[in-house]
Tab-separated table of C-alpha atoms in Angstrom:
chain	number	residue	atom	x	y	z
A	1	MET	CA	63.212	74.272	126.553
A	2	GLU	CA	63.848	71.934	123.642
A	3	TYR	CA	67.334	70.540	123.068
A	4	THR	CA	69.135	68.956	120.161
A	5	HIS	CA	72.602	67.748	119.267
A	6	LEU	CA	75.050	70.236	117.807
A	7	GLY	CA	75.127	68.656	114.380
A	8	ARG	CA	76.743	65.212	114.449
A	9	LEU	CA	78.180	65.725	117.929
A	10	GLY	CA	77.118	64.195	121.218
A	11	LEU	CA	77.023	67.749	122.619
A	12	THR	CA	73.488	68.918	123.461
A	13	VAL	CA	72.371	72.534	123.014
A	14	SER	CA	69.124	74.476	123.352
A	15	ARG	CA	67.077	75.154	120.205
A	16	LEU	CA	67.608	78.878	120.750
A	17	CYS	CA	71.091	80.343	121.077
A	18	LEU	CA	71.578	83.511	123.127
A	19	GLY	CA	73.397	86.132	121.077
A	20	THR	CA	75.373	88.697	123.057
A	21	MET	CA	76.265	91.272	120.402
A	22	ASN	CA	74.130	93.941	122.091
A	23	PHE	CA	75.910	93.500	125.437
A	24	GLY	CA	77.909	96.669	125.990
A	25	PRO	CA	76.935	98.889	123.047
A	26	LEU	CA	73.135	98.695	123.502
A	27	THR	CA	72.596	96.819	126.772
A	28	SER	CA	74.203	97.745	130.084
A	29	GLU	CA	76.304	95.207	131.951
A	30	ALA	CA	73.677	94.867	134.681
A	31	ASP	CA	70.940	94.214	132.129
A	32	SER	CA	73.237	91.849	130.200
A	33	HIS	CA	73.789	89.803	133.354
A	34	ALA	CA	70.038	89.774	133.987
A	35	ILE	CA	69.409	88.496	130.442
A	36	MET	CA	71.954	85.689	130.876
A	37	ASP	CA	70.433	84.724	134.220
A	38	ARG	CA	66.992	84.669	132.603
A	39	ALA	CA	68.351	82.525	129.764
A	40	LEU	CA	69.500	79.901	132.261
A	41	GLU	CA	66.107	80.037	133.984
A	42	HIS	CA	64.529	79.199	130.629
A	43	GLY	CA	67.004	76.370	130.013
A	44	ILE	CA	68.984	78.129	127.280
A	45	ASN	CA	72.476	76.655	127.556
A	46	PHE	CA	74.029	77.902	124.301
A	47	PHE	CA	75.603	81.402	124.290
A	48	ASP	CA	77.316	83.043	121.321
A	49	THR	CA	79.787	85.921	121.414
A	50	ALA	CA	82.895	87.173	119.567
A	51	ASN	CA	86.162	88.855	120.448
A	52	VAL	CA	85.238	91.929	118.389
A	53	TYR	CA	81.808	92.463	119.980
A	54	GLY	CA	81.581	95.690	121.916
A	55	TRP	CA	83.110	97.474	118.930
A	56	LYS	CA	86.097	98.962	120.798
A	57	LYS	CA	89.091	97.611	118.956
A	58	GLY	CA	91.133	95.178	120.994
A	59	GLU	CA	89.034	95.422	124.157
A	60	GLY	CA	86.600	92.549	123.703
A	61	VAL	CA	83.976	94.423	125.716
A	62	THR	CA	81.247	91.823	125.307
A	63	GLU	CA	83.498	88.900	126.185
A	64	GLN	CA	84.489	90.773	129.350
A	65	ILE	CA	80.834	91.209	130.317
A	66	VAL	CA	80.195	87.493	129.801
A	67	GLY	CA	83.372	86.667	131.736
A	68	ARG	CA	82.345	88.746	134.745
A	69	TRP	CA	78.977	86.976	134.689
A	70	PHE	CA	80.724	83.582	134.663
A	71	ALA	CA	82.865	84.760	137.592
A	72	LYS	CA	79.741	85.166	139.747
A	73	GLY	CA	79.767	81.399	140.098
A	74	GLY	CA	76.663	79.407	140.869
A	75	GLY	CA	77.487	76.944	138.102
A	76	ARG	CA	77.080	79.595	135.416
A	77	ARG	CA	80.104	78.550	133.371
A	78	GLU	CA	79.453	74.852	133.836
A	79	LYS	CA	75.884	75.182	132.523
A	80	VAL	CA	76.812	77.092	129.360
A	81	VAL	CA	78.118	75.925	126.004
A	82	VAL	CA	80.021	79.083	125.107
A	83	ALA	CA	80.915	79.954	121.535
A	84	THR	CA	83.200	82.807	120.543
A	85	LYS	CA	85.014	83.825	117.381
A	86	VAL	CA	88.412	84.684	115.922
A	87	TYR	CA	89.315	86.669	112.785
A	88	GLY	CA	88.375	90.304	113.430
A	89	GLU	CA	90.817	93.159	113.865
A	90	MET	CA	91.964	93.341	117.483
A	91	GLY	CA	94.813	95.829	117.020
A	92	ASP	CA	96.657	97.960	114.483
A	93	TRP	CA	99.637	95.685	113.865
A	94	PRO	CA	99.822	93.370	110.819
A	95	ASN	CA	99.165	90.119	112.717
A	96	ASP	CA	96.342	91.390	114.926
A	97	SER	CA	93.608	89.870	112.773
A	98	ARG	CA	92.663	87.034	110.424
A	99	LEU	CA	93.636	83.368	110.753
A	100	SER	CA	97.394	82.982	110.887
A	101	ALA	CA	98.519	80.414	113.466
A	102	ARG	CA	100.102	83.273	115.396
A	103	HIS	CA	96.893	85.280	115.609
A	104	ILE	CA	94.679	82.272	116.353
A	105	ARG	CA	96.866	81.340	119.331
A	106	HIS	CA	97.074	84.885	120.689
A	107	ALA	CA	93.368	85.612	120.106
A	108	CYS	CA	92.375	82.413	121.896
A	109	GLU	CA	94.503	83.246	124.940
A	110	GLU	CA	92.960	86.721	125.095
A	111	SER	CA	89.409	85.400	124.762
A	112	LEU	CA	90.050	82.893	127.555
A	113	ARG	CA	91.326	85.711	129.764
A	114	ARG	CA	88.337	87.952	129.073
A	115	LEU	CA	85.816	85.128	129.450
A	116	GLN	CA	87.487	84.030	132.697
A	117	THR	CA	87.428	80.400	131.653
A	118	ASP	CA	89.978	77.706	130.892
A	119	HIS	CA	88.372	76.546	127.656
A	120	ILE	CA	86.140	77.629	124.780
A	121	ASP	CA	83.492	75.086	123.846
A	122	LEU	CA	83.038	76.223	120.240
A	123	TYR	CA	85.751	78.351	118.613
A	124	GLN	CA	84.429	79.801	115.372
A	125	MET	CA	86.320	81.337	112.482
A	126	HIS	CA	84.371	84.569	111.987
A	127	HIS	CA	85.197	84.715	108.284
A	128	VAL	CA	87.222	82.808	105.723
A	129	ASP	CA	90.873	83.868	105.337
A	130	ARG	CA	91.825	83.261	101.714
A	131	ASP	CA	95.468	84.170	102.407
A	132	THR	CA	96.125	81.502	105.037
A	133	PRO	CA	96.450	77.811	104.068
A	134	TRP	CA	94.108	75.384	105.772
A	135	GLU	CA	97.099	73.346	106.945
A	136	GLU	CA	98.283	76.313	109.009
A	137	ILE	CA	94.825	76.998	110.410
A	138	TRP	CA	94.234	73.384	111.402
A	139	GLN	CA	97.714	73.077	112.907
A	140	ALA	CA	96.881	76.008	115.204
A	141	MET	CA	93.434	74.666	116.077
A	142	GLU	CA	94.809	71.173	116.684
A	143	GLN	CA	97.337	72.577	119.157
A	144	LEU	CA	94.610	74.457	121.057
A	145	ILE	CA	92.489	71.307	121.152
A	146	ARG	CA	95.461	69.282	122.404
A	147	GLU	CA	95.988	71.819	125.182
A	148	GLY	CA	92.312	71.606	126.162
A	149	LYS	CA	91.713	75.285	125.398
A	150	VAL	CA	89.244	74.585	122.572
A	151	LEU	CA	86.834	71.657	122.326
A	152	TYR	CA	85.228	72.137	118.907
A	153	VAL	CA	85.874	74.305	115.850
A	154	GLY	CA	83.199	76.004	113.784
A	155	SER	CA	82.939	78.444	110.899
A	156	SER	CA	80.918	81.573	110.231
A	157	ASN	CA	80.118	83.305	106.954
A	158	PHE	CA	81.779	80.544	104.890
A	159	ALA	CA	80.740	79.596	101.382
A	160	GLY	CA	79.818	75.975	100.748
A	161	TRP	CA	83.110	75.247	99.019
A	162	HIS	CA	85.075	76.788	101.904
A	163	ILE	CA	83.347	74.371	104.286
A	164	ALA	CA	84.101	71.385	102.044
A	165	GLN	CA	87.723	72.464	101.572
A	166	ALA	CA	88.275	72.987	105.299
A	167	ASN	CA	86.700	69.656	106.222
A	168	GLU	CA	88.674	67.648	103.675
A	169	VAL	CA	91.982	69.073	104.923
A	170	ALA	CA	90.881	68.304	108.488
A	171	ARG	CA	90.029	64.750	107.442
A	172	ASP	CA	93.542	64.321	106.040
A	173	ARG	CA	94.881	65.346	109.468
A	174	HIS	CA	92.495	62.908	111.225
A	175	LEU	CA	90.664	65.789	112.904
A	176	LEU	CA	86.973	66.192	113.662
A	177	GLY	CA	86.847	69.226	111.371
A	178	LEU	CA	84.176	71.897	111.352
A	179	VAL	CA	81.181	71.034	113.515
A	180	SER	CA	79.024	74.099	112.817
A	181	GLU	CA	78.434	77.017	110.478
A	182	GLN	CA	77.000	80.306	111.655
A	183	CYS	CA	75.461	81.936	108.600
A	184	LEU	CA	73.100	84.721	107.642
A	185	TYR	CA	69.782	82.979	107.187
A	186	ASN	CA	66.210	84.204	107.541
A	187	LEU	CA	63.050	84.519	105.461
A	188	ASN	CA	64.400	87.642	103.795
A	189	ASP	CA	67.917	86.245	103.192
A	190	ARG	CA	67.701	82.693	101.869
A	191	MET	CA	70.882	82.458	99.786
A	192	SER	CA	72.313	79.877	102.201
A	193	GLU	CA	69.800	77.367	100.853
A	194	LEU	CA	71.823	77.104	97.633
A	195	GLU	CA	74.997	75.482	98.965
A	196	VAL	CA	75.678	76.247	102.642
A	197	LEU	CA	72.757	74.321	104.136
A	198	PRO	CA	73.252	71.295	101.835
A	199	VAL	CA	76.971	71.031	102.629
A	200	CYS	CA	76.277	71.315	106.353
A	201	LEU	CA	73.764	68.469	106.119
A	202	ALA	CA	76.273	66.402	104.131
A	203	TYR	CA	79.009	66.866	106.752
A	204	GLY	CA	76.691	66.569	109.740
A	205	MET	CA	77.320	70.168	110.786
A	206	ALA	CA	75.070	72.339	112.912
A	207	VAL	CA	73.579	75.458	111.319
A	208	ILE	CA	73.334	78.458	113.629
A	209	PRO	CA	71.555	81.283	111.759
A	210	TRP	CA	72.437	84.846	112.698
A	211	SER	CA	70.049	87.770	112.187
A	212	PRO	CA	66.962	85.504	112.158
A	213	LEU	CA	64.723	88.600	112.164
A	214	ALA	CA	66.687	90.372	109.413
A	215	ALA	CA	67.837	93.172	111.738
A	216	GLY	CA	64.242	93.801	112.808
A	217	LEU	CA	62.706	93.762	109.339
A	218	LEU	CA	60.725	90.616	110.182
A	219	ALA	CA	59.699	91.715	113.666
A	220	GLY	CA	56.556	93.645	112.695
A	221	VAL	CA	58.449	96.806	111.846
A	222	LEU	CA	55.598	98.435	109.884
A	223	GLN	CA	53.136	98.058	112.725
A	224	LYS	CA	55.681	99.248	115.280
A	225	MET	CA	56.496	102.344	113.237
A	226	GLU	CA	52.779	103.068	112.804
A	227	GLU	CA	52.291	102.744	116.569
A	228	GLY	CA	55.316	104.935	117.202
A	229	THR	CA	57.064	102.229	119.249
A	230	ARG	CA	60.011	101.962	116.869
A	231	ARG	CA	62.197	104.365	114.934
A	232	ALA	CA	64.006	102.742	112.050
A	233	ARG	CA	67.715	103.179	111.461
A	234	GLU	CA	68.795	104.629	108.118
A	235	ASP	CA	69.721	101.218	106.662
A	236	LEU	CA	66.464	99.701	107.910
A	237	ARG	CA	64.407	102.575	106.483
A	238	LYS	CA	65.898	101.909	103.057
A	239	ALA	CA	65.037	98.208	103.261
A	240	ILE	CA	61.502	99.045	104.414
A	241	GLU	CA	60.996	101.377	101.451
A	242	GLU	CA	62.246	98.751	98.999
A	243	LYS	CA	60.161	95.924	100.472
A	244	HIS	CA	57.145	97.801	101.821
A	245	ASP	CA	54.482	95.860	99.921
A	246	ARG	CA	56.086	92.528	100.783
A	247	LEU	CA	56.362	93.447	104.450
A	248	GLU	CA	52.741	94.582	104.479
A	249	THR	CA	51.656	91.185	103.120
A	250	TRP	CA	53.932	89.456	105.636
A	251	GLU	CA	52.514	91.300	108.633
A	252	LYS	CA	48.935	90.670	107.483
A	253	LEU	CA	49.693	86.947	107.207
A	254	CYS	CA	51.144	86.921	110.718
A	255	ALA	CA	48.144	88.792	112.085
A	256	GLY	CA	45.891	86.162	110.520
A	257	THR	CA	47.700	83.419	112.455
A	258	GLY	CA	47.354	85.316	115.737
A	259	GLU	CA	51.133	85.162	116.267
A	260	GLU	CA	53.741	87.905	116.425
A	261	PRO	CA	55.860	88.261	113.239
A	262	ALA	CA	59.065	87.582	115.197
A	263	HIS	CA	57.656	84.282	116.453
A	264	ILE	CA	56.650	83.206	112.954
A	265	ALA	CA	60.097	84.104	111.574
A	266	LEU	CA	61.845	82.037	114.260
A	267	ALA	CA	59.391	79.146	113.943
A	268	TRP	CA	60.054	79.042	110.187
A	269	LEU	CA	63.772	78.577	110.858
A	270	LEU	CA	63.174	75.986	113.569
A	271	ALA	CA	61.033	73.955	111.140
A	272	ASN	CA	64.040	73.465	108.834
A	273	PRO	CA	65.793	70.162	109.643
A	274	ALA	CA	69.152	71.733	108.771
A	275	VAL	CA	68.798	74.417	111.455
A	276	THR	CA	70.100	73.710	114.955
A	277	ALA	CA	69.531	76.961	116.869
A	278	PRO	CA	68.762	80.467	115.589
A	279	ILE	CA	70.643	83.192	117.461
A	280	VAL	CA	68.350	85.576	119.329
A	281	GLY	CA	69.890	88.845	120.484
A	282	PRO	CA	67.574	90.399	123.082
A	283	ARG	CA	68.237	93.844	124.513
A	284	THR	CA	66.013	93.180	127.538
A	285	PRO	CA	64.933	90.106	129.571
A	286	GLU	CA	61.375	90.687	128.325
A	287	GLN	CA	62.502	90.368	124.703
A	288	LEU	CA	64.161	87.077	125.589
A	289	ASP	CA	60.954	85.848	127.235
A	290	GLY	CA	59.040	86.643	124.064
A	291	SER	CA	61.421	84.682	121.849
A	292	LEU	CA	60.520	81.428	123.578
A	293	ARG	CA	57.019	81.536	122.123
A	294	ALA	CA	58.537	80.476	118.778
A	295	LEU	CA	59.257	77.029	120.224
A	296	GLU	CA	55.520	76.483	120.616
A	297	VAL	CA	54.505	77.657	117.135
A	298	THR	CA	53.866	74.997	114.483
A	299	LEU	CA	53.442	76.253	110.930
A	300	ASP	CA	51.076	74.256	108.731
A	301	GLU	CA	51.735	73.437	105.103
A	302	GLU	CA	49.492	76.229	103.835
A	303	THR	CA	51.279	78.876	105.904
A	304	MET	CA	54.686	77.570	104.821
A	305	GLY	CA	53.550	77.831	101.203
A	306	LYS	CA	52.382	81.412	101.674
A	307	LEU	CA	55.719	82.313	103.282
A	308	ASP	CA	57.494	80.954	100.210
A	309	GLU	CA	55.298	83.155	98.037
A	310	ILE	CA	56.057	86.280	100.068
A	311	PHE	CA	59.767	85.551	100.505
A	312	PRO	CA	60.780	83.264	97.634
A	313	GLY	CA	64.124	81.573	98.148
A	314	PRO	CA	66.766	80.896	95.506
A	315	GLY	CA	64.822	77.871	94.297
A	316	GLY	CA	66.260	75.170	96.496
A	317	PRO	CA	69.769	73.697	96.588
A	318	ALA	CA	72.296	74.098	93.781
A	319	PRO	CA	72.578	73.188	90.987
A	320	GLU	CA	68.853	72.471	90.589
A	321	ALA	CA	68.071	76.033	91.669
A	322	TYR	CA	69.659	77.401	88.524
A	323	ALA	CA	70.130	74.392	86.221
A	324	TRP	CA	68.457	71.094	85.398
């Protein structure tokens, strides 16, 4: 396994982050535990979850599965940098969601209980809350940090100016500020290159891309459908229809390299100096095993150029992407 610092921090994490969103809804608890055990065997020490995962409001199903795995002992909790999230709707009452100080405190206590741990390594705001002032948010986070319940604070799905705004208020309070941003970023979705990646580099923040395979679109979906090994969901079918020619060119390029499309897609992310650790969300231990191949793939300049032709980005960082 390869390791790197989480942005500007001294904290060291694996170059692949284990995503747990499938744990519960798509992967049984036994298989989820097997995947986490396999991750440790491979040296993956960075796990990502969220209080809303499991998709049963207020239950935190996925966090509970991770917590019961931690409770097995054997150094499991000590070996893992665990990241979870706050913002989503956890009940039907007015303050059961978003980023008020009240909800942040309550949500953190509940996540700690479900995860069966005394602290969260990386507590991420799952979305920006435009109705809550940053002073209130940072006051709540500062209190959790003071109590030792949270070590670091990150963001997810923030715009570049949200990240800058949050960090400047944190600076005024003499806080470390945001240490990471978890954003949608893959070959098919490159909007983050405009402002999110540049601001993260400027503030020394880690970038943790979610959906690195574009919900399966970049995982050789055409070939798998032709072989009958995959049935596409309705939303994926629509994307395949819209991008069929592009995907066909993409899969031919991958075949020419002798590598699986999923490995090329992950290797492309790993080659970006702004990227810390793409989140892989395996449904089986075998899928996790396969993801590690991406760490061994080096893309040459010609291949990188062809990928830009197939999946052109926004044109680089702003404002040069759309102005002089």
